[in-house]
Structure formats: structure tokens, C-alpha cells
Amino acid sequence: MNMIVGGAQIGGIQKDEGREAVVARMMALMQEAHDRGVEFLVYPEMTLTTFFPRFYVEDRAEFDHWFETEMPNAATQPLFDMAKGFGMGFTFGYCELTPEGLHYNTSILVSPEGEIVLTYRKTHLPGHAEYEAERTHQHLEKRYFLAGDTGFNVVRNQGAIMGMAICNDRRWPETWRSLGLQGVELVTIGYNTPSQNNLSAEEGIERRVYHHELSVCAGAYQNSTYAVAVAKCGMEDGNHMFAGSIIVDPDGFVIARAQGEGDELIVAECDFDKCAFGKSTVFNFDAHRRIEHYDRITEQTGVKIEV
Ligand code: CDT
């Protein structure tokens, strides 16, 4: 079964840029995607706002304006309407504030009929919760978000088994295997990755981009699935985030790659029948996994050295 899949990379969003302006950019990419035959489109993590966890506020309620209390809402309804008109499925990330007052870094998957058919709340939150004066850059996701409560689920959408992960999740094999064990055929990943956000002078942008690509290619190969990883990138409020949006096939090869750091569409035709080869041979989980040796994966969080 073939599907033309797109990744809508979004260039930097500045602090003062309103949701309507961002949605207009998303719709321009959706129009281009439709013109190129895209049937399912992937947008980044936190698509609607600047990547505000780089900023510290003592009273976190001052940042509630970055969060959405309903979805779709007035700003995003035109995007939902456009997709429905095109018969296109899509996914994007945003900051969710629930009626119970809980804050999540969330991604939704929307069917071509305009229904939200899967919601995912980010599991692996990088960074820290308090201001750290010794850092050159703050990364305060643990201050502004709760760890997600959904776990990694899949949905059958447009004939393919789809699942979502968000940014830092892509670096963890547990993410991929949780989806792989449900037969996933397309993993979507939105990300915002600062080019500099820790104290290590050695870790340049090339190494960061390599680690991103390595993680996505390995995850796709080891679970025999397509993956679409899409950046929000470029300069945001004087801070750089790398681009590097890619579509990867079940062999772990990059089949589409963004060229720049701005708004840009990448497109690839995915043949989901190709997922079956890896899933039935070297990664035939039923035949080859040895769960009797995997207890540590779920019983232990950090490293314990006992020798
Ligand atoms: N948004 C997000 O999760 N970013 C993190 C930055 C970690 S610093 C290497 C990421 O894993 O890309």
C-alpha cells in the first residue's frame, strides 16, 4: 500500500508571532503539499509557538498563554478545514493545558475526515526544572510540562499503522520498541533541537545533527518502519535550532531531506508493504526476542554498578 507522505519543516517562530500568522505558514505548506500529492503531512513539535522553555519565569502561570486549552480552536480551525477539504491526514505538536490544569507537550494525529484519532503526550522531557546559572542556555521543559500520561500508542489511519513520538523521545530505543511491538509502519516525530544548550564546548552542531539522524535511522531500521522527523528550526529570538528534517525508510535509509532552515516541504512515497520484510526476518520479534532477559529495562531507571 503506497502513500505520499510530507514533512512540513517550519522556520523560527519569534516570541511576538501570533498563532494566526503561524497557522497561515502551516496552511501555505499544506497547499504546496496538496499540489504535490501529499496524503499525510507531519508538522513539528510545539508548532504554534516559539520554543519558550529556553526562557525562565518564576511564576509558571505567566507562561500559560503559550498553551492551548482546546483543539481545534479558533486559530487552528482553518488548518483543520483545509486538510479536510483536501482529504489529507496530518499531525502537529502544541502545548496543551487540560481542563484539570495539567500542562503537556502534546501531539495529535488527525484523520482526513478531520477527527483527532490519536493524542500523544511527550514522555521523555529533557532539561531541568529550575534556573541553572552555570548553564549558557536554559532548557526548562521539566519546569513547564508534566511527563506524558499516554504512553506510546498507535492508530490505523489511511490504511497504515501510525504512531507518534516527540523530539527527545527519538533518542530512546524504548520509544521505538514500544511502537514497534504494535506493528507500527509510520512513526512521526516533531522536534525543536537547540544547536547549543549545554556547557560542552566540544558538542558542535554537526555532532548534534548526526545524533539526531542516527537515532531516527536506527529506530526505523530496528523496527522496520517508516519515520518522518520534522524540525522547527533556524533562528528564534536570537537562538539557533538545527534543521535536518528527514523521511526514513524501513531499511534506515534517508529518502527525503530538507535543504534549508526555513519553511520547507519534504516529500516521499512510502510503500508500507516494505515494512513486512524486516518485521518477518531479522526483526521478527515473535521469533527472536528474549524477554526473559529484559527485566532491567522496566524495573530499573538508572545505571546500577554492582561489580
Ligand atoms: N525539544 C527537545 O526535546 N529537545 C531536545 C534537546 C536536547 S539537548 C541535546 C532534543 O532531544 O532534541
PDB file of N, CA and C and ligand atoms in Angstrom, residues 45 51 122 126 139 141 167-168 170-171 192-194 197 208, ligand 1:
ATOM      1  N   GLU A  45       7.145  19.562  16.548  1.00  0.00           N
ATOM      2  CA  GLU A  45       6.805  19.740  17.973  1.00  0.00           C
ATOM      3  C   GLU A  45       6.501  21.223  18.231  1.00  0.00           C
ATOM      4  N   PHE A  51       9.932  28.294  20.905  1.00  0.00           N
ATOM      5  CA  PHE A  51      10.332  27.251  21.858  1.00  0.00           C
ATOM      6  C   PHE A  51      10.647  27.930  23.210  1.00  0.00           C
ATOM      7  N   LYS A 122       4.216  13.938  25.377  1.00  0.00           N
ATOM      8  CA  LYS A 122       5.652  13.631  25.378  1.00  0.00           C
ATOM      9  C   LYS A 122       6.107  12.959  26.675  1.00  0.00           C
ATOM     10  N   PRO A 126      13.458  16.507  28.280  1.00  0.00           N
ATOM     11  CA  PRO A 126      14.859  16.816  28.580  1.00  0.00           C
ATOM     12  C   PRO A 126      14.976  18.072  29.442  1.00  0.00           C
ATOM     13  N   HIS A 139      17.165  25.078  29.464  1.00  0.00           N
ATOM     14  CA  HIS A 139      16.265  24.163  28.717  1.00  0.00           C
ATOM     15  C   HIS A 139      15.253  23.632  29.737  1.00  0.00           C
ATOM     16  N   GLU A 141      12.144  22.391  29.978  1.00  0.00           N
ATOM     17  CA  GLU A 141      10.934  21.582  29.699  1.00  0.00           C
ATOM     18  C   GLU A 141      10.382  20.948  30.971  1.00  0.00           C
ATOM     19  N   CYS A 167      10.300  14.764  19.729  1.00  0.00           N
ATOM     20  CA  CYS A 167      11.661  15.267  19.898  1.00  0.00           C
ATOM     21  C   CYS A 167      12.581  14.345  20.693  1.00  0.00           C
ATOM     22  N   ASN A 168      12.805  14.625  21.963  1.00  0.00           N
ATOM     23  CA  ASN A 168      13.783  13.848  22.736  1.00  0.00           C
ATOM     24  C   ASN A 168      13.444  12.359  22.750  1.00  0.00           C
ATOM     25  N   ARG A 170      12.923  10.527  20.394  1.00  0.00           N
ATOM     26  CA  ARG A 170      13.540   9.792  19.276  1.00  0.00           C
ATOM     27  C   ARG A 170      14.896   9.216  19.659  1.00  0.00           C
ATOM     28  N   ARG A 171      15.478   9.699  20.722  1.00  0.00           N
ATOM     29  CA  ARG A 171      16.818   9.240  21.127  1.00  0.00           C
ATOM     30  C   ARG A 171      16.768   7.973  21.974  1.00  0.00           C
ATOM     31  N   ASN A 192      12.260  20.302  18.242  1.00  0.00           N
ATOM     32  CA  ASN A 192      12.921  21.614  18.367  1.00  0.00           C
ATOM     33  C   ASN A 192      14.235  21.302  19.053  1.00  0.00           C
ATOM     34  N   THR A 193      15.335  21.300  18.332  1.00  0.00           N
ATOM     35  CA  THR A 193      16.603  20.972  18.986  1.00  0.00           C
ATOM     36  C   THR A 193      17.556  22.151  18.901  1.00  0.00           C
ATOM     37  N   PRO A 194      17.807  22.796  20.055  1.00  0.00           N
ATOM     38  CA  PRO A 194      18.751  23.917  20.069  1.00  0.00           C
ATOM     39  C   PRO A 194      20.128  23.454  19.597  1.00  0.00           C
ATOM     40  N   ASN A 197      22.910  24.060  23.780  1.00  0.00           N
ATOM     41  CA  ASN A 197      22.182  24.286  25.030  1.00  0.00           C
ATOM     42  C   ASN A 197      22.794  23.581  26.222  1.00  0.00           C
ATOM     43  N   ARG A 208      25.508  17.157  16.736  1.00  0.00           N
ATOM     44  CA  ARG A 208      24.096  17.122  17.137  1.00  0.00           C
ATOM     45  C   ARG A 208      23.205  16.624  16.001  1.00  0.00           C
TER      46      ARG A 208
HETATM   47  N1  CDT B   1      12.672  19.600  22.426  1.00  0.00           N
HETATM   48  C1  CDT B   1      13.577  18.675  22.784  1.00  0.00           C
HETATM   49  O1  CDT B   1      13.215  17.645  23.342  1.00  0.00           O
HETATM   50  N2  CDT B   1      14.861  18.939  22.523  1.00  0.00           N
HETATM   51  C2  CDT B   1      15.924  18.086  22.935  1.00  0.00           C
HETATM   52  C3  CDT B   1      17.165  18.856  23.221  1.00  0.00           C
HETATM   53  C4  CDT B   1      18.108  18.032  23.971  1.00  0.00           C
HETATM   54  S1  CDT B   1      19.679  18.698  24.003  1.00  0.00           S
HETATM   55  C5  CDT B   1      20.597  17.536  23.140  1.00  0.00           C
HETATM   56  C6  CDT B   1      16.270  17.004  21.914  1.00  0.00           C
HETATM   57  O2  CDT B   1      16.466  15.859  22.311  1.00  0.00           O
HETATM   58  O3  CDT B   1      16.401  17.301  20.722  1.00  0.00           O
END
